[in-house]
Amino acid sequence: MDDEDLSPAEMMRLIEEQGAAAARRLQPDPLFLYAPWGLAWLVGFGTFFLSYGLDGRPIAPITWQLALAVLMGAQLLAGAFLFWTARSAVKIRGGTAERGMMYGYAWFVGMLSMGLILSHFAPIFPRDQIGLLYASVSLLVVSILYMAGGAVWHEWPMFFLGVWIAAVNTAGATLGPGWHSLLISLLVGGGFFVMGIVLRRRR
């Protein structure tokens, strides 16, 4: 059937289908974007929870060094998976690509600056609070960057995820290292899974 034989309604339906197909090619599956980070935080902070315990007594014989290695390793795997997923999508040029590049640099600069500042002040804190200090401040940076990303791309779900991370992080920091790790693992790690599922349904 030629284009000339299509009715206006059929032409509109064809345009919508082609637009939806193009959008799916340009935007990776939201579940693949959020679930790897959710799993990384679930496993990483879950390991910290086993190391700390809720009352200061470890639930499992796990050192904080091993817990940190698990968290960092899980995040590196999540980042590698995200990079692989992004490469499979069509490259976007122009203003969107520039915003994405600047946003990525903001993550690098924010985390690097946070690490250097905390390494300067950490020695004056009690030893059992240093881990909580690093975790809570790094999550504060994460929450702010998510809210900023939501504002840049006009994505309310991303903005609300940043608000959720900030709220859970604040509550956990006031309760102590063990509670902080447990809440971040379940509520934030789980929150990433929920966000991916919700956005996938909307898509």
mmCIF file with all atom_site columns, C-alpha atoms in Angstrom:
data_model
loop_
_atom_site.group_PDB
_atom_site.id
_atom_site.type_symbol
_atom_site.label_atom_id
_atom_site.label_alt_id
_atom_site.label_comp_id
_atom_site.label_asym_id
_atom_site.label_entity_id
_atom_site.label_seq_id
_atom_site.pdbx_PDB_ins_code
_atom_site.Cartn_x
_atom_site.Cartn_y
_atom_site.Cartn_z
_atom_site.occupancy
_atom_site.B_iso_or_equiv
_atom_site.pdbx_formal_charge
_atom_site.auth_seq_id
_atom_site.auth_comp_id
_atom_site.auth_asym_id
_atom_site.auth_atom_id
_atom_site.pdbx_PDB_model_num
ATOM 1   C CA . MET A 1 1   ? 0.000  0.000   0.000  1.00 0.00 ? 1   MET A CA 1
ATOM 2   C CA . ASP A 1 2   ? 1.412  3.400   -0.988 1.00 0.00 ? 2   ASP A CA 1
ATOM 3   C CA . ASP A 1 3   ? 1.388  6.445   1.280  1.00 0.00 ? 3   ASP A CA 1
ATOM 4   C CA . GLU A 1 4   ? -1.216 7.985   -1.018 1.00 0.00 ? 4   GLU A CA 1
ATOM 5   C CA . ASP A 1 5   ? -3.608 5.098   -0.227 1.00 0.00 ? 5   ASP A CA 1
ATOM 6   C CA . LEU A 1 6   ? -3.426 5.691   3.540  1.00 0.00 ? 6   LEU A CA 1
ATOM 7   C CA . SER A 1 7   ? -6.211 7.533   5.286  1.00 0.00 ? 7   SER A CA 1
ATOM 8   C CA . PRO A 1 8   ? -5.334 10.456  7.599  1.00 0.00 ? 8   PRO A CA 1
ATOM 9   C CA . ALA A 1 9   ? -6.026 8.259   10.651 1.00 0.00 ? 9   ALA A CA 1
ATOM 10  C CA . GLU A 1 10  ? -3.766 5.489   9.366  1.00 0.00 ? 10  GLU A CA 1
ATOM 11  C CA . MET A 1 11  ? -1.065 8.027   8.528  1.00 0.00 ? 11  MET A CA 1
ATOM 12  C CA . MET A 1 12  ? -1.194 9.418   12.087 1.00 0.00 ? 12  MET A CA 1
ATOM 13  C CA . ARG A 1 13  ? -1.014 5.903   13.533 1.00 0.00 ? 13  ARG A CA 1
ATOM 14  C CA . LEU A 1 14  ? 2.024  5.128   11.374 1.00 0.00 ? 14  LEU A CA 1
ATOM 15  C CA . ILE A 1 15  ? 3.764  8.323   12.463 1.00 0.00 ? 15  ILE A CA 1
ATOM 16  C CA . GLU A 1 16  ? 3.080  7.546   16.142 1.00 0.00 ? 16  GLU A CA 1
ATOM 17  C CA . GLU A 1 17  ? 4.399  3.991   15.784 1.00 0.00 ? 17  GLU A CA 1
ATOM 18  C CA . GLN A 1 18  ? 7.576  5.184   14.088 1.00 0.00 ? 18  GLN A CA 1
ATOM 19  C CA . GLY A 1 19  ? 8.050  7.885   16.741 1.00 0.00 ? 19  GLY A CA 1
ATOM 20  C CA . ALA A 1 20  ? 7.633  5.341   19.538 1.00 0.00 ? 20  ALA A CA 1
ATOM 21  C CA . ALA A 1 21  ? 10.117 2.990   17.868 1.00 0.00 ? 21  ALA A CA 1
ATOM 22  C CA . ALA A 1 22  ? 12.647 5.822   17.539 1.00 0.00 ? 22  ALA A CA 1
ATOM 23  C CA . ALA A 1 23  ? 12.171 6.745   21.213 1.00 0.00 ? 23  ALA A CA 1
ATOM 24  C CA . ARG A 1 24  ? 12.821 3.157   22.283 1.00 0.00 ? 24  ARG A CA 1
ATOM 25  C CA . ARG A 1 25  ? 16.061 3.148   20.274 1.00 0.00 ? 25  ARG A CA 1
ATOM 26  C CA . LEU A 1 26  ? 17.227 6.447   21.765 1.00 0.00 ? 26  LEU A CA 1
ATOM 27  C CA . GLN A 1 27  ? 16.275 5.608   25.364 1.00 0.00 ? 27  GLN A CA 1
ATOM 28  C CA . PRO A 1 28  ? 17.564 2.391   26.947 1.00 0.00 ? 28  PRO A CA 1
ATOM 29  C CA . ASP A 1 29  ? 15.198 0.303   29.051 1.00 0.00 ? 29  ASP A CA 1
ATOM 30  C CA . PRO A 1 30  ? 14.727 2.203   32.372 1.00 0.00 ? 30  PRO A CA 1
ATOM 31  C CA . LEU A 1 31  ? 14.877 -1.064  34.306 1.00 0.00 ? 31  LEU A CA 1
ATOM 32  C CA . PHE A 1 32  ? 18.377 -1.681  32.930 1.00 0.00 ? 32  PHE A CA 1
ATOM 33  C CA . LEU A 1 33  ? 19.402 1.819   34.033 1.00 0.00 ? 33  LEU A CA 1
ATOM 34  C CA . TYR A 1 34  ? 18.161 1.603   37.630 1.00 0.00 ? 34  TYR A CA 1
ATOM 35  C CA . ALA A 1 35  ? 18.205 -2.095  38.577 1.00 0.00 ? 35  ALA A CA 1
ATOM 36  C CA . PRO A 1 36  ? 22.038 -2.515  38.446 1.00 0.00 ? 36  PRO A CA 1
ATOM 37  C CA . TRP A 1 37  ? 22.495 0.380   40.887 1.00 0.00 ? 37  TRP A CA 1
ATOM 38  C CA . GLY A 1 38  ? 19.727 -0.982  43.091 1.00 0.00 ? 38  GLY A CA 1
ATOM 39  C CA . LEU A 1 39  ? 21.449 -4.375  43.218 1.00 0.00 ? 39  LEU A CA 1
ATOM 40  C CA . ALA A 1 40  ? 24.839 -2.758  43.891 1.00 0.00 ? 40  ALA A CA 1
ATOM 41  C CA . TRP A 1 41  ? 23.492 -0.755  46.834 1.00 0.00 ? 41  TRP A CA 1
ATOM 42  C CA . LEU A 1 42  ? 21.422 -3.651  48.135 1.00 0.00 ? 42  LEU A CA 1
ATOM 43  C CA . VAL A 1 43  ? 24.451 -5.940  48.213 1.00 0.00 ? 43  VAL A CA 1
ATOM 44  C CA . GLY A 1 44  ? 27.079 -3.330  49.140 1.00 0.00 ? 44  GLY A CA 1
ATOM 45  C CA . PHE A 1 45  ? 25.297 -1.646  52.032 1.00 0.00 ? 45  PHE A CA 1
ATOM 46  C CA . GLY A 1 46  ? 23.812 -4.997  53.036 1.00 0.00 ? 46  GLY A CA 1
ATOM 47  C CA . THR A 1 47  ? 27.387 -6.200  53.549 1.00 0.00 ? 47  THR A CA 1
ATOM 48  C CA . PHE A 1 48  ? 28.109 -3.122  55.671 1.00 0.00 ? 48  PHE A CA 1
ATOM 49  C CA . PHE A 1 49  ? 25.010 -3.907  57.747 1.00 0.00 ? 49  PHE A CA 1
ATOM 50  C CA . LEU A 1 50  ? 26.309 -7.431  58.399 1.00 0.00 ? 50  LEU A CA 1
ATOM 51  C CA . SER A 1 51  ? 29.640 -5.890  59.415 1.00 0.00 ? 51  SER A CA 1
ATOM 52  C CA . TYR A 1 52  ? 28.127 -3.287  61.772 1.00 0.00 ? 52  TYR A CA 1
ATOM 53  C CA . GLY A 1 53  ? 25.011 -4.923  63.203 1.00 0.00 ? 53  GLY A CA 1
ATOM 54  C CA . LEU A 1 54  ? 22.276 -2.834  64.764 1.00 0.00 ? 54  LEU A CA 1
ATOM 55  C CA . ASP A 1 55  ? 23.714 -2.758  68.292 1.00 0.00 ? 55  ASP A CA 1
ATOM 56  C CA . GLY A 1 56  ? 27.389 -2.438  67.430 1.00 0.00 ? 56  GLY A CA 1
ATOM 57  C CA . ARG A 1 57  ? 27.981 -6.206  67.365 1.00 0.00 ? 57  ARG A CA 1
ATOM 58  C CA . PRO A 1 58  ? 28.731 -7.629  63.892 1.00 0.00 ? 58  PRO A CA 1
ATOM 59  C CA . ILE A 1 59  ? 26.213 -10.093 62.522 1.00 0.00 ? 59  ILE A CA 1
ATOM 60  C CA . ALA A 1 60  ? 28.872 -11.734 60.335 1.00 0.00 ? 60  ALA A CA 1
ATOM 61  C CA . PRO A 1 61  ? 32.698 -11.717 60.554 1.00 0.00 ? 61  PRO A CA 1
ATOM 62  C CA . ILE A 1 62  ? 33.106 -9.083  57.859 1.00 0.00 ? 62  ILE A CA 1
ATOM 63  C CA . THR A 1 63  ? 35.627 -6.258  58.182 1.00 0.00 ? 63  THR A CA 1
ATOM 64  C CA . TRP A 1 64  ? 34.774 -2.761  56.987 1.00 0.00 ? 64  TRP A CA 1
ATOM 65  C CA . GLN A 1 65  ? 37.562 -3.075  54.420 1.00 0.00 ? 65  GLN A CA 1
ATOM 66  C CA . LEU A 1 66  ? 35.877 -6.150  52.912 1.00 0.00 ? 66  LEU A CA 1
ATOM 67  C CA . ALA A 1 67  ? 32.472 -4.445  53.021 1.00 0.00 ? 67  ALA A CA 1
ATOM 68  C CA . LEU A 1 68  ? 33.918 -1.410  51.236 1.00 0.00 ? 68  LEU A CA 1
ATOM 69  C CA . ALA A 1 69  ? 35.507 -3.648  48.606 1.00 0.00 ? 69  ALA A CA 1
ATOM 70  C CA . VAL A 1 70  ? 32.146 -5.366  48.002 1.00 0.00 ? 70  VAL A CA 1
ATOM 71  C CA . LEU A 1 71  ? 30.356 -2.017  47.672 1.00 0.00 ? 71  LEU A CA 1
ATOM 72  C CA . MET A 1 72  ? 32.950 -0.539  45.318 1.00 0.00 ? 72  MET A CA 1
ATOM 73  C CA . GLY A 1 73  ? 33.118 -3.714  43.244 1.00 0.00 ? 73  GLY A CA 1
ATOM 74  C CA . ALA A 1 74  ? 29.335 -3.850  42.914 1.00 0.00 ? 74  ALA A CA 1
ATOM 75  C CA . GLN A 1 75  ? 29.231 -0.203  41.837 1.00 0.00 ? 75  GLN A CA 1
ATOM 76  C CA . LEU A 1 76  ? 31.974 -0.761  39.261 1.00 0.00 ? 76  LEU A CA 1
ATOM 77  C CA . LEU A 1 77  ? 30.029 -3.683  37.801 1.00 0.00 ? 77  LEU A CA 1
ATOM 78  C CA . ALA A 1 78  ? 26.858 -1.588  37.710 1.00 0.00 ? 78  ALA A CA 1
ATOM 79  C CA . GLY A 1 79  ? 28.726 1.250   35.985 1.00 0.00 ? 79  GLY A CA 1
ATOM 80  C CA . ALA A 1 80  ? 30.232 -1.137  33.432 1.00 0.00 ? 80  ALA A CA 1
ATOM 81  C CA . PHE A 1 81  ? 26.813 -2.594  32.678 1.00 0.00 ? 81  PHE A CA 1
ATOM 82  C CA . LEU A 1 82  ? 25.353 0.896   32.294 1.00 0.00 ? 82  LEU A CA 1
ATOM 83  C CA . PHE A 1 83  ? 28.176 1.865   29.924 1.00 0.00 ? 83  PHE A CA 1
ATOM 84  C CA . TRP A 1 84  ? 27.542 -1.241  27.831 1.00 0.00 ? 84  TRP A CA 1
ATOM 85  C CA . THR A 1 85  ? 23.810 -0.476  27.759 1.00 0.00 ? 85  THR A CA 1
ATOM 86  C CA . ALA A 1 86  ? 24.413 3.141   26.747 1.00 0.00 ? 86  ALA A CA 1
ATOM 87  C CA . ARG A 1 87  ? 26.700 2.096   23.882 1.00 0.00 ? 87  ARG A CA 1
ATOM 88  C CA . SER A 1 88  ? 23.937 -0.053  22.434 1.00 0.00 ? 88  SER A CA 1
ATOM 89  C CA . ALA A 1 89  ? 21.677 2.988   22.127 1.00 0.00 ? 89  ALA A CA 1
ATOM 90  C CA . VAL A 1 90  ? 21.825 5.500   19.277 1.00 0.00 ? 90  VAL A CA 1
ATOM 91  C CA . LYS A 1 91  ? 24.253 8.333   19.975 1.00 0.00 ? 91  LYS A CA 1
ATOM 92  C CA . ILE A 1 92  ? 22.638 11.675  20.752 1.00 0.00 ? 92  ILE A CA 1
ATOM 93  C CA . ARG A 1 93  ? 24.318 14.878  19.672 1.00 0.00 ? 93  ARG A CA 1
ATOM 94  C CA . GLY A 1 94  ? 23.724 18.547  20.391 1.00 0.00 ? 94  GLY A CA 1
ATOM 95  C CA . GLY A 1 95  ? 22.447 20.136  23.584 1.00 0.00 ? 95  GLY A CA 1
ATOM 96  C CA . THR A 1 96  ? 21.349 16.850  25.142 1.00 0.00 ? 96  THR A CA 1
ATOM 97  C CA . ALA A 1 97  ? 24.806 15.330  24.738 1.00 0.00 ? 97  ALA A CA 1
ATOM 98  C CA . GLU A 1 98  ? 26.435 18.431  26.225 1.00 0.00 ? 98  GLU A CA 1
ATOM 99  C CA . ARG A 1 99  ? 24.132 18.367  29.243 1.00 0.00 ? 99  ARG A CA 1
ATOM 100 C CA . GLY A 1 100 ? 24.881 14.682  29.735 1.00 0.00 ? 100 GLY A CA 1
ATOM 101 C CA . MET A 1 101 ? 28.621 15.291  29.552 1.00 0.00 ? 101 MET A CA 1
ATOM 102 C CA . MET A 1 102 ? 28.491 18.158  32.060 1.00 0.00 ? 102 MET A CA 1
ATOM 103 C CA . TYR A 1 103 ? 26.294 16.092  34.352 1.00 0.00 ? 103 TYR A CA 1
ATOM 104 C CA . GLY A 1 104 ? 28.804 13.246  34.245 1.00 0.00 ? 104 GLY A CA 1
ATOM 105 C CA . TYR A 1 105 ? 31.638 15.631  35.095 1.00 0.00 ? 105 TYR A CA 1
ATOM 106 C CA . ALA A 1 106 ? 29.561 16.961  37.999 1.00 0.00 ? 106 ALA A CA 1
ATOM 107 C CA . TRP A 1 107 ? 29.458 13.445  39.486 1.00 0.00 ? 107 TRP A CA 1
ATOM 108 C CA . PHE A 1 108 ? 33.225 13.051  39.145 1.00 0.00 ? 108 PHE A CA 1
ATOM 109 C CA . VAL A 1 109 ? 34.077 16.484  40.573 1.00 0.00 ? 109 VAL A CA 1
ATOM 110 C CA . GLY A 1 110 ? 31.520 16.197  43.389 1.00 0.00 ? 110 GLY A CA 1
ATOM 111 C CA . MET A 1 111 ? 32.707 12.787  44.567 1.00 0.00 ? 111 MET A CA 1
ATOM 112 C CA . LEU A 1 112 ? 36.400 13.663  44.243 1.00 0.00 ? 112 LEU A CA 1
ATOM 113 C CA . SER A 1 113 ? 35.979 16.899  46.185 1.00 0.00 ? 113 SER A CA 1
ATOM 114 C CA . MET A 1 114 ? 33.944 15.147  48.863 1.00 0.00 ? 114 MET A CA 1
ATOM 115 C CA . GLY A 1 115 ? 36.617 12.476  49.314 1.00 0.00 ? 115 GLY A CA 1
ATOM 116 C CA . LEU A 1 116 ? 39.423 15.001  49.642 1.00 0.00 ? 116 LEU A CA 1
ATOM 117 C CA . ILE A 1 117 ? 37.515 17.186  52.111 1.00 0.00 ? 117 ILE A CA 1
ATOM 118 C CA . LEU A 1 118 ? 36.431 14.259  54.295 1.00 0.00 ? 118 LEU A CA 1
ATOM 119 C CA . SER A 1 119 ? 39.933 12.789  54.336 1.00 0.00 ? 119 SER A CA 1
ATOM 120 C CA . HIS A 1 120 ? 41.093 16.071  55.871 1.00 0.00 ? 120 HIS A CA 1
ATOM 121 C CA . PHE A 1 121 ? 38.475 16.171  58.634 1.00 0.00 ? 121 PHE A CA 1
ATOM 122 C CA . ALA A 1 122 ? 38.007 12.431  59.264 1.00 0.00 ? 122 ALA A CA 1
ATOM 123 C CA . PRO A 1 123 ? 40.891 12.113  61.809 1.00 0.00 ? 123 PRO A CA 1
ATOM 124 C CA . ILE A 1 124 ? 39.045 14.319  64.327 1.00 0.00 ? 124 ILE A CA 1
ATOM 125 C CA . PHE A 1 125 ? 35.991 12.012  64.347 1.00 0.00 ? 125 PHE A CA 1
ATOM 126 C CA . PRO A 1 126 ? 35.663 8.887   66.506 1.00 0.00 ? 126 PRO A CA 1
ATOM 127 C CA . ARG A 1 127 ? 36.844 5.794   64.668 1.00 0.00 ? 127 ARG A CA 1
ATOM 128 C CA . ASP A 1 128 ? 33.449 4.083   64.788 1.00 0.00 ? 128 ASP A CA 1
ATOM 129 C CA . GLN A 1 129 ? 31.803 7.128   63.162 1.00 0.00 ? 129 GLN A CA 1
ATOM 130 C CA . ILE A 1 130 ? 34.181 7.631   60.235 1.00 0.00 ? 130 ILE A CA 1
ATOM 131 C CA . GLY A 1 131 ? 32.415 5.062   58.045 1.00 0.00 ? 131 GLY A CA 1
ATOM 132 C CA . LEU A 1 132 ? 29.052 6.664   58.751 1.00 0.00 ? 132 LEU A CA 1
ATOM 133 C CA . LEU A 1 133 ? 30.529 10.079  57.943 1.00 0.00 ? 133 LEU A CA 1
ATOM 134 C CA . TYR A 1 134 ? 31.802 8.988   54.525 1.00 0.00 ? 134 TYR A CA 1
ATOM 135 C CA . ALA A 1 135 ? 28.634 7.062   53.663 1.00 0.00 ? 135 ALA A CA 1
ATOM 136 C CA . SER A 1 136 ? 26.166 9.761   54.714 1.00 0.00 ? 136 SER A CA 1
ATOM 137 C CA . VAL A 1 137 ? 28.016 12.661  53.052 1.00 0.00 ? 137 VAL A CA 1
ATOM 138 C CA . SER A 1 138 ? 28.560 10.711  49.823 1.00 0.00 ? 138 SER A CA 1
ATOM 139 C CA . LEU A 1 139 ? 24.840 9.865   49.724 1.00 0.00 ? 139 LEU A CA 1
ATOM 140 C CA . LEU A 1 140 ? 24.031 13.522  50.322 1.00 0.00 ? 140 LEU A CA 1
ATOM 141 C CA . VAL A 1 141 ? 26.060 14.356  47.197 1.00 0.00 ? 141 VAL A CA 1
ATOM 142 C CA . VAL A 1 142 ? 24.263 11.573  45.305 1.00 0.00 ? 142 VAL A CA 1
ATOM 143 C CA . SER A 1 143 ? 20.829 12.846  46.338 1.00 0.00 ? 143 SER A CA 1
ATOM 144 C CA . ILE A 1 144 ? 21.639 16.407  45.286 1.00 0.00 ? 144 ILE A CA 1
ATOM 145 C CA . LEU A 1 145 ? 22.961 15.252  41.910 1.00 0.00 ? 145 LEU A CA 1
ATOM 146 C CA . TYR A 1 146 ? 19.837 13.185  41.294 1.00 0.00 ? 146 TYR A CA 1
ATOM 147 C CA . MET A 1 147 ? 17.638 16.169  42.098 1.00 0.00 ? 147 MET A CA 1
ATOM 148 C CA . ALA A 1 148 ? 19.771 18.370  39.837 1.00 0.00 ? 148 ALA A CA 1
ATOM 149 C CA . GLY A 1 149 ? 19.559 15.775  37.056 1.00 0.00 ? 149 GLY A CA 1
ATOM 150 C CA . GLY A 1 150 ? 15.788 15.697  37.399 1.00 0.00 ? 150 GLY A CA 1
ATOM 151 C CA . ALA A 1 151 ? 15.709 19.477  37.053 1.00 0.00 ? 151 ALA A CA 1
ATOM 152 C CA . VAL A 1 152 ? 18.013 19.486  34.005 1.00 0.00 ? 152 VAL A CA 1
ATOM 153 C CA . TRP A 1 153 ? 16.012 16.870  32.084 1.00 0.00 ? 153 TRP A CA 1
ATOM 154 C CA . HIS A 1 154 ? 12.607 17.760  33.541 1.00 0.00 ? 154 HIS A CA 1
ATOM 155 C CA . GLU A 1 155 ? 12.292 14.257  35.003 1.00 0.00 ? 155 GLU A CA 1
ATOM 156 C CA . TRP A 1 156 ? 10.164 14.316  38.145 1.00 0.00 ? 156 TRP A CA 1
ATOM 157 C CA . PRO A 1 157 ? 10.802 10.609  38.957 1.00 0.00 ? 157 PRO A CA 1
ATOM 158 C CA . MET A 1 158 ? 14.549 11.253  38.998 1.00 0.00 ? 158 MET A CA 1
ATOM 159 C CA . PHE A 1 159 ? 14.044 14.335  41.178 1.00 0.00 ? 159 PHE A CA 1
ATOM 160 C CA . PHE A 1 160 ? 11.847 12.444  43.645 1.00 0.00 ? 160 PHE A CA 1
ATOM 161 C CA . LEU A 1 161 ? 14.396 9.627   43.790 1.00 0.00 ? 161 LEU A CA 1
ATOM 162 C CA . GLY A 1 162 ? 16.960 12.205  44.922 1.00 0.00 ? 162 GLY A CA 1
ATOM 163 C CA . VAL A 1 163 ? 14.542 13.451  47.582 1.00 0.00 ? 163 VAL A CA 1
ATOM 164 C CA . TRP A 1 164 ? 13.951 9.857   48.734 1.00 0.00 ? 164 TRP A CA 1
ATOM 165 C CA . ILE A 1 165 ? 17.699 9.173   49.005 1.00 0.00 ? 165 ILE A CA 1
ATOM 166 C CA . ALA A 1 166 ? 18.165 12.368  51.033 1.00 0.00 ? 166 ALA A CA 1
ATOM 167 C CA . ALA A 1 167 ? 15.327 11.469  53.416 1.00 0.00 ? 167 ALA A CA 1
ATOM 168 C CA . VAL A 1 168 ? 16.482 7.877   54.009 1.00 0.00 ? 168 VAL A CA 1
ATOM 169 C CA . ASN A 1 169 ? 20.105 8.990   54.350 1.00 0.00 ? 169 ASN A CA 1
ATOM 170 C CA . THR A 1 170 ? 19.213 11.621  56.955 1.00 0.00 ? 170 THR A CA 1
ATOM 171 C CA . ALA A 1 171 ? 17.114 9.180   58.972 1.00 0.00 ? 171 ALA A CA 1
ATOM 172 C CA . GLY A 1 172 ? 19.799 6.501   58.865 1.00 0.00 ? 172 GLY A CA 1
ATOM 173 C CA . ALA A 1 173 ? 22.597 8.880   59.830 1.00 0.00 ? 173 ALA A CA 1
ATOM 174 C CA . THR A 1 174 ? 20.731 9.890   62.998 1.00 0.00 ? 174 THR A CA 1
ATOM 175 C CA . LEU A 1 175 ? 20.216 6.244   64.018 1.00 0.00 ? 175 LEU A CA 1
ATOM 176 C CA . GLY A 1 176 ? 23.798 5.031   63.625 1.00 0.00 ? 176 GLY A CA 1
ATOM 177 C CA . PRO A 1 177 ? 26.029 3.047   61.239 1.00 0.00 ? 177 PRO A CA 1
ATOM 178 C CA . GLY A 1 178 ? 24.127 -0.234  61.349 1.00 0.00 ? 178 GLY A CA 1
ATOM 179 C CA . TRP A 1 179 ? 20.713 1.306   60.851 1.00 0.00 ? 179 TRP A CA 1
ATOM 180 C CA . HIS A 1 180 ? 22.056 3.586   58.144 1.00 0.00 ? 180 HIS A CA 1
ATOM 181 C CA . SER A 1 181 ? 23.457 0.649   56.170 1.00 0.00 ? 181 SER A CA 1
ATOM 182 C CA . LEU A 1 182 ? 20.243 -1.367  56.587 1.00 0.00 ? 182 LEU A CA 1
ATOM 183 C CA . LEU A 1 183 ? 17.957 1.484   55.501 1.00 0.00 ? 183 LEU A CA 1
ATOM 184 C CA . ILE A 1 184 ? 20.116 2.406   52.510 1.00 0.00 ? 184 ILE A CA 1
ATOM 185 C CA . SER A 1 185 ? 20.346 -1.231  51.435 1.00 0.00 ? 185 SER A CA 1
ATOM 186 C CA . LEU A 1 186 ? 16.614 -1.948  51.618 1.00 0.00 ? 186 LEU A CA 1
ATOM 187 C CA . LEU A 1 187 ? 14.913 1.403   51.011 1.00 0.00 ? 187 LEU A CA 1
ATOM 188 C CA . VAL A 1 188 ? 17.334 3.042   48.576 1.00 0.00 ? 188 VAL A CA 1
ATOM 189 C CA . GLY A 1 189 ? 18.543 -0.127  46.858 1.00 0.00 ? 189 GLY A CA 1
ATOM 190 C CA . GLY A 1 190 ? 14.954 -1.309  46.644 1.00 0.00 ? 190 GLY A CA 1
ATOM 191 C CA . GLY A 1 191 ? 13.872 2.179   45.574 1.00 0.00 ? 191 GLY A CA 1
ATOM 192 C CA . PHE A 1 192 ? 16.027 1.911   42.465 1.00 0.00 ? 192 PHE A CA 1
ATOM 193 C CA . PHE A 1 193 ? 14.261 -1.310  41.486 1.00 0.00 ? 193 PHE A CA 1
ATOM 194 C CA . VAL A 1 194 ? 10.861 0.302   42.048 1.00 0.00 ? 194 VAL A CA 1
ATOM 195 C CA . MET A 1 195 ? 11.870 3.337   39.988 1.00 0.00 ? 195 MET A CA 1
ATOM 196 C CA . GLY A 1 196 ? 13.037 1.167   37.101 1.00 0.00 ? 196 GLY A CA 1
ATOM 197 C CA . ILE A 1 197 ? 9.803  -0.838  37.126 1.00 0.00 ? 197 ILE A CA 1
ATOM 198 C CA . VAL A 1 198 ? 7.597  2.264   37.319 1.00 0.00 ? 198 VAL A CA 1
ATOM 199 C CA . LEU A 1 199 ? 9.406  4.013   34.461 1.00 0.00 ? 199 LEU A CA 1
ATOM 200 C CA . ARG A 1 200 ? 9.329  0.849   32.376 1.00 0.00 ? 200 ARG A CA 1
ATOM 201 C CA . ARG A 1 201 ? 5.553  0.627   32.829 1.00 0.00 ? 201 ARG A CA 1
ATOM 202 C CA . ARG A 1 202 ? 5.149  4.275   31.897 1.00 0.00 ? 202 ARG A CA 1
ATOM 203 C CA . ARG A 1 203 ? 7.283  3.740   28.823 1.00 0.00 ? 203 ARG A CA 1
#
